[in-house]
């Protein structure tokens, strides 16, 4: 089954890219779009399937996580 970039990040862990982007933020060129949606999820503690819910809100067996209110 093909996976898009958000599903791939959710499976691998959004925190990996987030930590790299934070470390190299000083090298970013102005005018280049950044993946702020993934960064916002990480700031909420939603790092991906390896640590619990992230963008897709699904458990490893395909069942949805309860969304915190």
mmCIF file of C-alpha atoms in Angstrom:
data_model
loop_
_atom_site.group_PDB
_atom_site.id
_atom_site.type_symbol
_atom_site.label_atom_id
_atom_site.label_comp_id
_atom_site.label_asym_id
_atom_site.label_seq_id
_atom_site.Cartn_x
_atom_site.Cartn_y
_atom_site.Cartn_z
ATOM 1 C CA UNK A 1 0.000 0.000 0.000
ATOM 2 C CA UNK A 2 1.413 3.398 -0.957
ATOM 3 C CA UNK A 3 1.900 5.965 1.782
ATOM 4 C CA UNK A 4 1.979 9.728 1.440
ATOM 5 C CA UNK A 5 4.481 11.993 3.192
ATOM 6 C CA UNK A 6 2.305 12.638 6.258
ATOM 7 C CA UNK A 7 1.546 8.947 6.804
ATOM 8 C CA UNK A 8 5.232 8.109 6.371
ATOM 9 C CA UNK A 9 6.237 10.757 8.918
ATOM 10 C CA UNK A 10 3.570 9.508 11.301
ATOM 11 C CA UNK A 11 4.900 5.968 11.059
ATOM 12 C CA UNK A 12 8.611 6.872 11.276
ATOM 13 C CA UNK A 13 8.159 9.559 13.906
ATOM 14 C CA UNK A 14 7.556 13.263 13.405
ATOM 15 C CA UNK A 15 10.008 14.109 16.178
ATOM 16 C CA UNK A 16 13.028 13.096 14.072
ATOM 17 C CA UNK A 17 12.519 15.779 11.436
ATOM 18 C CA UNK A 18 11.345 18.279 14.062
ATOM 19 C CA UNK A 19 14.565 17.970 16.051
ATOM 20 C CA UNK A 20 16.676 18.338 12.888
ATOM 21 C CA UNK A 21 14.718 21.421 11.780
ATOM 22 C CA UNK A 22 15.118 22.983 15.235
ATOM 23 C CA UNK A 23 18.875 22.352 15.242
ATOM 24 C CA UNK A 24 19.447 23.796 11.761
ATOM 25 C CA UNK A 25 16.868 26.605 11.908
ATOM 26 C CA UNK A 26 19.657 29.185 11.676
ATOM 27 C CA UNK A 27 20.518 27.850 8.190
ATOM 28 C CA UNK A 28 17.004 28.252 6.754
ATOM 29 C CA UNK A 29 16.752 30.528 3.762
ATOM 30 C CA UNK A 30 14.052 33.218 3.813
ATOM 31 C CA UNK A 31 11.071 32.506 1.592
ATOM 32 C CA UNK A 32 11.364 28.696 1.769
ATOM 33 C CA UNK A 33 8.203 27.038 3.077
ATOM 34 C CA UNK A 34 8.616 24.931 6.211
ATOM 35 C CA UNK A 35 6.439 22.006 7.445
ATOM 36 C CA UNK A 36 4.818 23.908 10.294
ATOM 37 C CA UNK A 37 1.906 21.466 10.652
ATOM 38 C CA UNK A 38 4.250 18.639 11.676
ATOM 39 C CA UNK A 39 6.154 20.966 14.027
ATOM 40 C CA UNK A 40 2.881 22.010 15.670
ATOM 41 C CA UNK A 41 1.947 18.361 16.247
ATOM 42 C CA UNK A 42 5.323 17.738 17.913
ATOM 43 C CA UNK A 43 4.896 20.782 20.144
ATOM 44 C CA UNK A 44 1.626 19.213 21.318
ATOM 45 C CA UNK A 45 3.497 16.012 22.204
ATOM 46 C CA UNK A 46 2.103 14.056 19.248
ATOM 47 C CA UNK A 47 5.259 12.487 17.804
ATOM 48 C CA UNK A 48 3.789 9.667 15.728
ATOM 49 C CA UNK A 49 2.655 6.079 16.021
ATOM 50 C CA UNK A 50 5.799 4.943 17.844
ATOM 51 C CA UNK A 51 4.863 7.038 20.906
ATOM 52 C CA UNK A 52 1.094 7.294 20.558
ATOM 53 C CA UNK A 53 -1.235 9.460 18.517
ATOM 54 C CA UNK A 54 -0.050 11.947 15.917
ATOM 55 C CA UNK A 55 -1.666 13.234 12.738
ATOM 56 C CA UNK A 56 -3.656 10.149 11.824
ATOM 57 C CA UNK A 57 -4.820 9.327 15.373
ATOM 58 C CA UNK A 58 -4.675 5.574 14.734
ATOM 59 C CA UNK A 59 -3.230 2.803 16.876
ATOM 60 C CA UNK A 60 -0.919 0.193 15.379
ATOM 61 C CA UNK A 61 -3.862 -2.150 14.767
ATOM 62 C CA UNK A 62 -5.776 0.534 12.847
ATOM 63 C CA UNK A 63 -8.179 1.539 15.613
ATOM 64 C CA UNK A 64 -8.529 5.264 16.364
ATOM 65 C CA UNK A 65 -7.027 6.748 19.499
ATOM 66 C CA UNK A 66 -9.400 8.677 21.732
ATOM 67 C CA UNK A 67 -8.792 12.349 20.983
ATOM 68 C CA UNK A 68 -7.968 14.390 24.116
ATOM 69 C CA UNK A 69 -10.365 17.237 24.766
#
